Coordinates of C-alpha atoms in Angstrom, one line a residue:
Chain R
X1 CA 146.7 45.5 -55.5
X2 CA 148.5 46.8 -52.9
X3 CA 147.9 45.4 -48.9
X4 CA 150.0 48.2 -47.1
X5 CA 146.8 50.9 -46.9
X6 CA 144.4 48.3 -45.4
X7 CA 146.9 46.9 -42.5
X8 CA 148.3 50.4 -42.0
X9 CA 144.2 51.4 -41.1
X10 CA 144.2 48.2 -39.1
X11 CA 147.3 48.3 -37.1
X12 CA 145.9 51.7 -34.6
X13 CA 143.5 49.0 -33.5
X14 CA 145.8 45.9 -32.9
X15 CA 148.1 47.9 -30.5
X16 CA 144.7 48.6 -29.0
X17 CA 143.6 45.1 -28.6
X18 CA 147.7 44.0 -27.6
X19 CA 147.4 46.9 -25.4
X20 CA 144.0 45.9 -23.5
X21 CA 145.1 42.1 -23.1
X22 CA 148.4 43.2 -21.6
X23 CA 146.8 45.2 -19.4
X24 CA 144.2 42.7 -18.5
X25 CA 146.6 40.2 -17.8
X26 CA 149.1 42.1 -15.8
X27 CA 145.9 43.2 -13.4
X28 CA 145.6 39.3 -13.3
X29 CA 149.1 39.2 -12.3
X30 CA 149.1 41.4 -9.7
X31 CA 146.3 40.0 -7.7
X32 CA 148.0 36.7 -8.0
X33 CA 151.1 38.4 -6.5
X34 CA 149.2 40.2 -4.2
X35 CA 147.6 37.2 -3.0
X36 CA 150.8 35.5 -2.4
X37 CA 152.4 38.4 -0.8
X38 CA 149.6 38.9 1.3
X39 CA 149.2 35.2 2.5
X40 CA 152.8 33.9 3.1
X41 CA 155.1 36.9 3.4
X42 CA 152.1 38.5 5.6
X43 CA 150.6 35.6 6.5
X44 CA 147.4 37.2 6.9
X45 CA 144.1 35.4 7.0
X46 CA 143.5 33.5 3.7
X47 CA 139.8 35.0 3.3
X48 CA 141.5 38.3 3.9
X49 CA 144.0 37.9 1.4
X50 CA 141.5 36.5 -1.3
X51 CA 139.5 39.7 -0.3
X52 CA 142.3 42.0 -1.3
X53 CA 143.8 40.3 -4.2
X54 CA 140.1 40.3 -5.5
X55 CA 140.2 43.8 -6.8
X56 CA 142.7 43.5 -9.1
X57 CA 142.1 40.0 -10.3
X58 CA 138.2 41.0 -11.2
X59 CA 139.6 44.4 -12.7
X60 CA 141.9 42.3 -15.4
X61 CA 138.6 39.9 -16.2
X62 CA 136.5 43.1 -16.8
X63 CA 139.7 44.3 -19.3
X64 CA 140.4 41.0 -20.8
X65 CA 136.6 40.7 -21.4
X66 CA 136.1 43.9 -23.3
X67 CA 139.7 43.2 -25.0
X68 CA 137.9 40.0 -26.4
X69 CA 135.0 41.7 -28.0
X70 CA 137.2 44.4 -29.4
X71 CA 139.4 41.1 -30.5
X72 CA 137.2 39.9 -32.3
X73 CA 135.7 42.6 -34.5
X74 CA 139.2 43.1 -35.0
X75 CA 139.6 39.3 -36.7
X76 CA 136.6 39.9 -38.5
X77 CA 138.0 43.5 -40.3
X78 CA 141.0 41.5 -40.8
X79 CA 139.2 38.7 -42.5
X80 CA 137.0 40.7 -44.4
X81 CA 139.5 43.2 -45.5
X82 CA 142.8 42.5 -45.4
X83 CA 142.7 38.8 -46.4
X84 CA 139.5 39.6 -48.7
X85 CA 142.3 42.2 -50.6
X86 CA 145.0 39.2 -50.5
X87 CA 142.6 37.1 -51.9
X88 CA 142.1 39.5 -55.0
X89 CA 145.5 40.0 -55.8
X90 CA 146.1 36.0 -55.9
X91 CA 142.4 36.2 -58.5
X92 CA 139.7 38.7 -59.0
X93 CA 137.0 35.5 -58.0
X94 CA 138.3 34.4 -54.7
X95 CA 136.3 35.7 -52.0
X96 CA 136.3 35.0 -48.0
X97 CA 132.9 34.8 -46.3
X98 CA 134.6 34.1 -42.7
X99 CA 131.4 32.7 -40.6
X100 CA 130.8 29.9 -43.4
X101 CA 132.4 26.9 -44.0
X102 CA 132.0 23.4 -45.5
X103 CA 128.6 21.8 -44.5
X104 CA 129.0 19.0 -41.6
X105 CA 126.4 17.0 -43.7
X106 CA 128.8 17.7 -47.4
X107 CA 131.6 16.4 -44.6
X108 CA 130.1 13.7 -43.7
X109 CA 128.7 12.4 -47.1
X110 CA 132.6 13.4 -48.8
X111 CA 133.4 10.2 -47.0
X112 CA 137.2 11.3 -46.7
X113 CA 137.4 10.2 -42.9
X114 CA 136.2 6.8 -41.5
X115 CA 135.0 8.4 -38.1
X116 CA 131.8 10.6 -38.2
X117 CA 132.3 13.5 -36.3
X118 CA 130.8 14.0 -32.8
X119 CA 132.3 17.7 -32.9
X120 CA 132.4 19.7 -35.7
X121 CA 133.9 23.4 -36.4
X122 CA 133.8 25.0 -39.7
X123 CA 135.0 28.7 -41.0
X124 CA 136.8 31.1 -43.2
X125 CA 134.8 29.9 -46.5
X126 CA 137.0 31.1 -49.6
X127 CA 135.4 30.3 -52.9
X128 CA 136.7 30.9 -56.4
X129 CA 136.6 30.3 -59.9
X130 CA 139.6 28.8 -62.2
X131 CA 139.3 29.4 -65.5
X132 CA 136.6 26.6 -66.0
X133 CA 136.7 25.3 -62.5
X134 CA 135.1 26.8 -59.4
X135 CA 136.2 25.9 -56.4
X136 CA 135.4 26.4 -52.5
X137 CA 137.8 25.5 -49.5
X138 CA 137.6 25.9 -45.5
X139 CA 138.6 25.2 -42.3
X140 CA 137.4 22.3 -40.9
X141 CA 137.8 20.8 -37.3
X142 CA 136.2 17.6 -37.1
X143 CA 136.3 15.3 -33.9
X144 CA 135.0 12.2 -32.9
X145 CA 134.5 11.4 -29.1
X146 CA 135.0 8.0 -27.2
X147 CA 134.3 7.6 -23.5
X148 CA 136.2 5.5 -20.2
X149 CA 134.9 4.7 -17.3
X150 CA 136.7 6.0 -14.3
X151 CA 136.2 5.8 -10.2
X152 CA 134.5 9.3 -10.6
X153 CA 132.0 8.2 -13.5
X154 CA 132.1 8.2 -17.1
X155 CA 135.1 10.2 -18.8
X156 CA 134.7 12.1 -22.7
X157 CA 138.1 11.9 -24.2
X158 CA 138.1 14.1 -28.0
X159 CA 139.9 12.8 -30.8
X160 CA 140.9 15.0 -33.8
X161 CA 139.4 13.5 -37.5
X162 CA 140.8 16.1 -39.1
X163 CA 142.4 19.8 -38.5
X164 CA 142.8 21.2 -41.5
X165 CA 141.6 22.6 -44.9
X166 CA 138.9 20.6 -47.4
X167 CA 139.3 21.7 -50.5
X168 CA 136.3 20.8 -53.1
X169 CA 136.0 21.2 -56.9
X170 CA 134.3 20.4 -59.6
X171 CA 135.2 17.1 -61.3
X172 CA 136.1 17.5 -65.0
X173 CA 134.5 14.0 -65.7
X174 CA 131.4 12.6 -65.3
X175 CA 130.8 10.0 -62.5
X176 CA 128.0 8.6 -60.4
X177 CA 129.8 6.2 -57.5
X178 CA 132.2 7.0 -54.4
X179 CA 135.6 6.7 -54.5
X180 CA 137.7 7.5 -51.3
X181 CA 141.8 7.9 -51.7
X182 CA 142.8 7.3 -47.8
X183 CA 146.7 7.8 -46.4
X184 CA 147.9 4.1 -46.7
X185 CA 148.3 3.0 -42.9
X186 CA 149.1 -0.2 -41.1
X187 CA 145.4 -0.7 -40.3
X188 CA 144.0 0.1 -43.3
X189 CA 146.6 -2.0 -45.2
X190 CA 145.4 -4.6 -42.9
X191 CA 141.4 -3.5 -43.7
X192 CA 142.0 -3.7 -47.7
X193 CA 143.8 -7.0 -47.2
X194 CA 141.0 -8.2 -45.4
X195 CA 138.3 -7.0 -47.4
X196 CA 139.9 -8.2 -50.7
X197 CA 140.5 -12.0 -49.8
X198 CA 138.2 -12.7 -46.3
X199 CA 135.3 -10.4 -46.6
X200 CA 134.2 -7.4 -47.6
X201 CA 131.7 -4.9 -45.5
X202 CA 129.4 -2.7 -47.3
X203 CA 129.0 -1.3 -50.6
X204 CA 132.9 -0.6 -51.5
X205 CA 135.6 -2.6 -53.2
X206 CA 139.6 -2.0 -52.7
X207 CA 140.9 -0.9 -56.6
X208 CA 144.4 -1.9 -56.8
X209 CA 146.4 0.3 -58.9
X210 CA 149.3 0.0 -60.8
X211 CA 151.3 2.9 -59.8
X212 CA 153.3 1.8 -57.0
X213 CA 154.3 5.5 -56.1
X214 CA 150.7 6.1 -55.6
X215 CA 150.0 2.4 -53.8
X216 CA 152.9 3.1 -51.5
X217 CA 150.6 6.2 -50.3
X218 CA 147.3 5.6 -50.5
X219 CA 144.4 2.8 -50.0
X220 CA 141.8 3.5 -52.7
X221 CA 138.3 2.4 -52.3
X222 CA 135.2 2.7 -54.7
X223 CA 131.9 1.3 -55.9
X224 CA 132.7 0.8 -58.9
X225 CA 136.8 -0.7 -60.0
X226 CA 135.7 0.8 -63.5
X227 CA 135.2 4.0 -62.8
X228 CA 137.8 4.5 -60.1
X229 CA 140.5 3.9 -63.1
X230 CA 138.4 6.5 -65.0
X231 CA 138.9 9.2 -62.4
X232 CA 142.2 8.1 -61.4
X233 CA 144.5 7.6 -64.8
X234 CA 147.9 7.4 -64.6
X235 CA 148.0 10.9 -65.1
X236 CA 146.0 11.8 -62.4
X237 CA 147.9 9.4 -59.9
X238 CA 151.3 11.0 -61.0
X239 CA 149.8 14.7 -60.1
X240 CA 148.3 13.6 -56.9
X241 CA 150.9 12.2 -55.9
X242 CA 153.2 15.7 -56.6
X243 CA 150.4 17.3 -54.9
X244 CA 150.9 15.1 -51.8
X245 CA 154.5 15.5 -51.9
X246 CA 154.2 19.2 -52.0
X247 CA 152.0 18.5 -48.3
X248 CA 153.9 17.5 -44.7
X249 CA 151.0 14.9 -44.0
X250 CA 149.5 13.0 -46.5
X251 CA 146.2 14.0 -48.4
X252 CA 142.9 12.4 -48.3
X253 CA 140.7 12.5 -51.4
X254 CA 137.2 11.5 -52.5
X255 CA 134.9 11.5 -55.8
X256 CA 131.7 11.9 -55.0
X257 CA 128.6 13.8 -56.5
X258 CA 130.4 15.5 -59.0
X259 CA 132.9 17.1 -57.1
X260 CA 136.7 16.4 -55.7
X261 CA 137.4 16.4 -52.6
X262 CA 140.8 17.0 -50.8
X263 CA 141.5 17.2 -47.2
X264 CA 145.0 19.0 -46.3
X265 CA 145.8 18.3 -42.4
X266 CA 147.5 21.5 -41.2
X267 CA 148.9 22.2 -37.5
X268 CA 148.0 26.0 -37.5
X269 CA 145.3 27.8 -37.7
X270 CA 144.9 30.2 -41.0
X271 CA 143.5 33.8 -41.8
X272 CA 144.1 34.5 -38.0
X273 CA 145.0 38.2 -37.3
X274 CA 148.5 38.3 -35.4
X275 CA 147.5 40.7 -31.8
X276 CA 151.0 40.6 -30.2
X277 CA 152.9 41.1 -33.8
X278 CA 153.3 43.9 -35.8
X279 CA 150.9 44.2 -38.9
X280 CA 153.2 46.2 -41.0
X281 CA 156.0 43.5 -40.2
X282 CA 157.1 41.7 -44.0
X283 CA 156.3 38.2 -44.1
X284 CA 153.1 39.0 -42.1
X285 CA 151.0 37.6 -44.3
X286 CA 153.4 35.5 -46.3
X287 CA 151.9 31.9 -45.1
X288 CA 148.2 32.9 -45.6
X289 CA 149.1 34.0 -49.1
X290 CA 151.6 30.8 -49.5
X291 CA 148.3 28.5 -48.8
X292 CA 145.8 30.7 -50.9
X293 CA 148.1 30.5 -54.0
X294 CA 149.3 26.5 -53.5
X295 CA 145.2 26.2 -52.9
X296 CA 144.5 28.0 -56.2
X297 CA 147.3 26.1 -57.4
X298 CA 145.8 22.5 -57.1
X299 CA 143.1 23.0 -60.2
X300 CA 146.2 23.8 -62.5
X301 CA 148.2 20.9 -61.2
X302 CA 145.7 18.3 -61.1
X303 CA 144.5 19.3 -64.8
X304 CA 140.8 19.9 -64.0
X305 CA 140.3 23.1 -66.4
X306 CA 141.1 20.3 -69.0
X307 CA 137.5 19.6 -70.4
X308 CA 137.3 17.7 -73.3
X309 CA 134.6 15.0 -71.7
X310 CA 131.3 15.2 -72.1
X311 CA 130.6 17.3 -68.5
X312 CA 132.1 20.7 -69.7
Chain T
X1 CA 141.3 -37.1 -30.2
X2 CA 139.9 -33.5 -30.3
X3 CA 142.8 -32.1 -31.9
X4 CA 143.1 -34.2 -35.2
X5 CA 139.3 -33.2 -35.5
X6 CA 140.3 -29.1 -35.0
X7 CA 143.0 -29.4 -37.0
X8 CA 140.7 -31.6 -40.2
X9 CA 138.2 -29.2 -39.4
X10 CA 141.0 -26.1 -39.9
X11 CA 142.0 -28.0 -43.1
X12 CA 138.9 -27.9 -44.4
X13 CA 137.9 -24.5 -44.0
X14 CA 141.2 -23.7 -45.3
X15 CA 140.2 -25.5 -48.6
X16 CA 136.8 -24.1 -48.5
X17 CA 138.6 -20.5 -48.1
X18 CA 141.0 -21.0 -50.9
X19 CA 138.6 -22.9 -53.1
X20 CA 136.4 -19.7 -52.7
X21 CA 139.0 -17.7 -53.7
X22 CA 140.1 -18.9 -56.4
X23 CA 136.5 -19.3 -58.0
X24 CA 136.1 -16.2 -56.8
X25 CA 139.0 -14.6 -58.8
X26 CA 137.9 -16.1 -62.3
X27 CA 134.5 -15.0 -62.0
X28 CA 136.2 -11.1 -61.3
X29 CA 138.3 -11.8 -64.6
X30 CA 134.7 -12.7 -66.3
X31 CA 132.9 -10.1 -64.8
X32 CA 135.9 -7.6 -65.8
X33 CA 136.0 -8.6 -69.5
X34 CA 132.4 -8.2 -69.5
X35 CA 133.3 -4.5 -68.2
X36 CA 135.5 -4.0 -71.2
X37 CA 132.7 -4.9 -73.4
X38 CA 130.4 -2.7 -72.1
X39 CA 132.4 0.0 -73.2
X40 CA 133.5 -1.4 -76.4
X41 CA 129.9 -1.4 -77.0
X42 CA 129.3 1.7 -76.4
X43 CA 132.2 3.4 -78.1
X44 CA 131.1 1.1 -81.7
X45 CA 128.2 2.6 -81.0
X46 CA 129.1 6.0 -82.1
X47 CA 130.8 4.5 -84.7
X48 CA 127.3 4.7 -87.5
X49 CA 126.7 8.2 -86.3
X50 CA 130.1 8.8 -86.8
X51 CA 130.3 7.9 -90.5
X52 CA 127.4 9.5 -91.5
X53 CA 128.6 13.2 -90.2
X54 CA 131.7 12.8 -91.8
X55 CA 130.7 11.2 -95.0
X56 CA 128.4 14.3 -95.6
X57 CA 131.2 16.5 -95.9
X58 CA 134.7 14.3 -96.3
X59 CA 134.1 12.3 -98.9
X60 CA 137.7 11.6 -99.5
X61 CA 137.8 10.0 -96.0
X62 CA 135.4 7.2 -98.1
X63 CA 138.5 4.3 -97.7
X64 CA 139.1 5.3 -94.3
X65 CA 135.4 5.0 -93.0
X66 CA 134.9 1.7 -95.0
X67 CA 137.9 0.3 -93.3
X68 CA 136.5 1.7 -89.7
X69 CA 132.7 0.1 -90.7
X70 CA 134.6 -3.3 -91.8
X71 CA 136.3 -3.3 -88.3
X72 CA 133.2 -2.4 -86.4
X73 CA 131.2 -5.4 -87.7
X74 CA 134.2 -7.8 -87.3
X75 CA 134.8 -6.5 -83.6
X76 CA 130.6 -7.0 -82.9
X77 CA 130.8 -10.5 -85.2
X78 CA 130.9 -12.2 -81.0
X79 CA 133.2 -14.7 -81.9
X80 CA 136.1 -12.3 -81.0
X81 CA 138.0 -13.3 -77.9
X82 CA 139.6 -10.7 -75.6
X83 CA 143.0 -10.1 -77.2
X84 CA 141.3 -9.3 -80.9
X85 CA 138.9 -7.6 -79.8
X86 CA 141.5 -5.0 -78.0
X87 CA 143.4 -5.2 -81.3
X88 CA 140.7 -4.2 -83.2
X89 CA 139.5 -1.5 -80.8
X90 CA 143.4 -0.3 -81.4
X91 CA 143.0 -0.2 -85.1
X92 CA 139.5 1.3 -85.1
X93 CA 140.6 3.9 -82.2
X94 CA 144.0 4.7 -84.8
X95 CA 141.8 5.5 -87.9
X96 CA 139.1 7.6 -86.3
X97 CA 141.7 9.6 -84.7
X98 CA 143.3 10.0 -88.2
X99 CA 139.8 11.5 -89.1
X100 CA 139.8 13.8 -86.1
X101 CA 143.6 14.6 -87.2
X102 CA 142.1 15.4 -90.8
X103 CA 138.8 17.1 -89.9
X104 CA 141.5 20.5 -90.4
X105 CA 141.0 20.1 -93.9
X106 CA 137.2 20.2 -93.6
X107 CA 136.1 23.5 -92.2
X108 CA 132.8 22.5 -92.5
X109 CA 133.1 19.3 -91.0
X110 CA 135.0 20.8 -87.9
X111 CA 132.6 23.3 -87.1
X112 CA 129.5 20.6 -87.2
X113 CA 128.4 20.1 -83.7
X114 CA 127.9 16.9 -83.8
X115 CA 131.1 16.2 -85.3
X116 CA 132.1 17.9 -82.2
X117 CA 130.2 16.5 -79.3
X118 CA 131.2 13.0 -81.1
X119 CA 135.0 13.8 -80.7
X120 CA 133.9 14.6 -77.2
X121 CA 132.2 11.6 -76.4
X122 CA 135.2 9.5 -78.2
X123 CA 137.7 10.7 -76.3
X124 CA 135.5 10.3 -73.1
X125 CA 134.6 6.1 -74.5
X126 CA 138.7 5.9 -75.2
X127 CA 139.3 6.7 -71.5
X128 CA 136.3 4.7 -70.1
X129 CA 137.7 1.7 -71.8
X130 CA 141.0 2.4 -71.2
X131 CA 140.0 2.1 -67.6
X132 CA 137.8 -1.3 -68.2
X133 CA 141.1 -2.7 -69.9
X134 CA 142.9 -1.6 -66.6
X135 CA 140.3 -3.0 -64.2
X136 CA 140.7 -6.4 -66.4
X137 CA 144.6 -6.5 -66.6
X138 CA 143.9 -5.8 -62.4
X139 CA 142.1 -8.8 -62.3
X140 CA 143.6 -11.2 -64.4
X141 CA 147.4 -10.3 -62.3
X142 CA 145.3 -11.1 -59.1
X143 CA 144.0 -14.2 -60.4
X144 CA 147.2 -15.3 -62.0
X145 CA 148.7 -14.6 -58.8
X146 CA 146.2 -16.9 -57.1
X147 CA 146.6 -20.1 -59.1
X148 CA 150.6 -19.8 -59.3
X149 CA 151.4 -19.6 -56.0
X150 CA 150.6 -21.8 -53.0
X151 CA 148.1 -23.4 -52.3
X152 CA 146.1 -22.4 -55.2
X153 CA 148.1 -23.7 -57.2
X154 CA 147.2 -27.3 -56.4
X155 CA 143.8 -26.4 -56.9
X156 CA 144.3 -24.6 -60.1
X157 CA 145.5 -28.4 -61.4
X158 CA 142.2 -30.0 -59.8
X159 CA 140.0 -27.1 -61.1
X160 CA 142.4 -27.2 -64.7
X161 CA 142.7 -23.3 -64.3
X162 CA 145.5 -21.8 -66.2
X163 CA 146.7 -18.2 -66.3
X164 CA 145.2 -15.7 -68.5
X165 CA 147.3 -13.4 -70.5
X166 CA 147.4 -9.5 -69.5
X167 CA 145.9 -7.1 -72.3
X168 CA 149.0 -5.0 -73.6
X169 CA 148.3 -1.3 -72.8
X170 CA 149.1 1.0 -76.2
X171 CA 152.0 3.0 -74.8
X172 CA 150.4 6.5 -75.3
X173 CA 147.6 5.3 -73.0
X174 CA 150.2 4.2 -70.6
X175 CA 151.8 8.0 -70.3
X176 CA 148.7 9.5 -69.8
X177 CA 145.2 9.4 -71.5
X178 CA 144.8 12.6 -72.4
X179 CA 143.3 13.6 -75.8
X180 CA 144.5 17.6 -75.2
X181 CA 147.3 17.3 -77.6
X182 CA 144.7 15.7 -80.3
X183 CA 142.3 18.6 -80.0
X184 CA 145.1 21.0 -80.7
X185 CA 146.3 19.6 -83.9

């Protein structure tokens, strides 16, 4: 399938957009200048000077407005064509449904992140089908708030869970507890210590595994030590542990009602249309499809279309 | 003369602590074989259902399904301790995979559903007690690591606790459980 008609239709309206929002801001720009001219180099009275410098700078809000409506029909078409096509030529079932996402409440209950989220922002739902296995992922922002008392009151401060992508699919086992893989860190090293020879809080246990590849990573928790090994053979510890080398920061995983959950931190934003690039330029879309195709990737590398359990 | 008292009292809940542990440890062990019998018990529980779909149409298998019935009852006799009982599993596992192996002489017997969904449900068992034999080796290093080094190892001597031997993991189920290659023969 063939991307080049659907971004060639597209790109009359980008340079539109570009063009508004350079417009917009060089209005913005002018009354700045304007102002300053006015009020130093002039040194006219400062209510004078606002006064004049006002025309300008409420003309470039005016643009920039209508620039952002026109900005964001123009991410939608993009969405719902051009990354809807690159979805298709990666599978025929992968399909984008850009204003849904992953459920705060499936978030929540996934269990991958201590921290419940004060903040939550979900979108770009993709959901597919591999051979056996469907899958769904999305964007997820997820942040947790904490508050500090200043002179002038009470201050909010916002603190990232997770930016990122969660990946879920459907488990090829059958399984009825939680188990959580979390990035091995100093305080949870210290938390599993703790909770394996002082005390333990609530209903999960640490499983101590014996790949030491996969201990060096990851804490694993679980309700039941049984099961945990069931889901996590040394199979699947070796291919998790490839997938999490494939990742710059390190996966979080969780079993839980059926499904498998993964959550991929990721500094950028995805699916996002470029306004100030060129559509037709090469490698345009070359890390949207790079992520669709490692995301695809993960049922084939993690083995899940293997089904020869009882849950087929 | 407050701080010999904080420092007994320290002492003391250090022993408590350590005492606790310890205890605490064996009964994982215990509660960790138990695990492994579970599934045991579950997977010789196919094992009648098993024999009677394959005796229908296999009847050369006859010697083979004797031998697997023979194990069964010697592996559910209860007087087994954890180390035969993993051997026998290993010898009962080996000959009903040598069935599965030679079901592609009997057509029929392949294509039986229940033949099937018991393969199925083997495989699954094998992995579920491969993971209960894991859980148990997990526990017995962690309590064997409790009473050899200090201090529980004092208290081991009081107590009389000794270390447990680890159950030795068949080397295919080390690489990787995965019955695939089976299912293809």
């Amino acid at each position: 399938m063939n991307l080049r008609p659907a971004l060639e239709n597209l790109e009359p309206v980008r340079k539109k957009v570009a063009k508004s929002k350079i417009y917009g801001f060089s209005f913005l720009g002018l009354g700045v200048l304007l102002f300053l001219l006015l009020f130093f180099a002039l040194q006219l009275d400062p209510l004078i000077a606002i006064g004049l410098a006002a025309a300008p700078v409420v003309t470039g809000f005016i643009i920039l407005s209508i620039a952002s409506n026109a900005a964001a029909t123009y991410r939608n078409t993009f969405k719902r064509e051009v990354i809807a096509t690159a979805l298709r030529t990666i599978d025929p079932t992968l399909q984008i449904q850009p204003a849904y996402g992953i459920e705060e409440q499936e978030f929540i209950d996934a269990q991958l992140f201590n921290k419940i989220p004060d903040r939550y922002h979900t979108e770009d739902l993709v959901t597919g089908k591999s051979d056996k296995t469907p899958f769904y992922f999305a964007e997820v922002h997820a942040e947790y708030k904490t508050e500090t008392q200043t002179k002038n009151g009470r201050r909010e401060h916002w603190h990232t869970i997770l930016k990122g992508i969660v990946f879920v699919a459907d488990f090829n086992k059958h399984f009825d507890g939680l188990t959580l893989i979390q990035p091995r860190s100093l305080a949870g090293s210290f938390g599993a210590w703790f909770s394996k020879n002082i005390y333990s809080f609530g209903e999960q246990q640490v499983v101590e595994l014996e790949s030491p590849d996969f201990s060096r990573e990851f804490i694993v928790y679980s309700t039941d030590q049984v099961e945990a090994r069931y889901l996590l053979t040394p199979a699947m510890m070796a291919r998790i542990c490839v997938l999490n080398n494939r990742c710059k920061e390190t996966i979080s995983l969780s079993f839980f009602n059926s499904k498998m959950y993964i959550a991929f931190p990721l500094a950028n934003n995805c699916f996002e249309a470029p306004v100030f690039r060129s559509l037709l330029a090469n490698d345009v879309l070359r890390r949207d499809l790079e992520l669709i195709g490692f995301m695809f990737g993960i049922i084939t590398e993690l083995d899940l279309n293997t089904r020869i359990w009882t849950k087929q | 003369m407050i701080l010999p008292l904080v420092i007994a009292a320290i002492l003391i809940f250090a022993l408590i602590g350590f005492y606790n542990s310890v205890v605490r440890k064996k009964n994982q062990v215990t509660n960790a074989f138990s695990a492994i019998d579970v599934m045991l018990q579950k997977r010789f529980d196919l094992i009648p259902n098993l024999v009677e779909t394959v005796k229908a149409y296999a009847r050369y298998e006859s010697s083979t399904l004797e031998k697997i019935t023979g194990l069964r009852s010697k592996a559910m006799a209860g007087t087994t301790g954890p180390a035969e009982k993993a051997a026998l599993d290993q010898q009962i596992g080996t000959a009903v995979k040598s069935i599965i192996v030679n079901s592609e002489n009997y057509p029929e017997l392949k294509a039986n559903s229940n033949f099937q969904n018991l393969q199925i449900t083997w495989t699954e068992s094998e992995e579920q007690t491969a993971a209960a034999r894991r859980h148990y080796n997990s526990a017995v290093t962690d309590y064997n690591n409790g009473i050899m080094t200090f201090p529980g190892n004092v208290l081991a001597g009081i107590l009389n606790y000794t270390p447990l031997p680890v159950l030795a993991v068949a080397e295919a189920e080390r690489q990787a459980p995965n019955a695939k290659a089976l299912f293809n023969n």
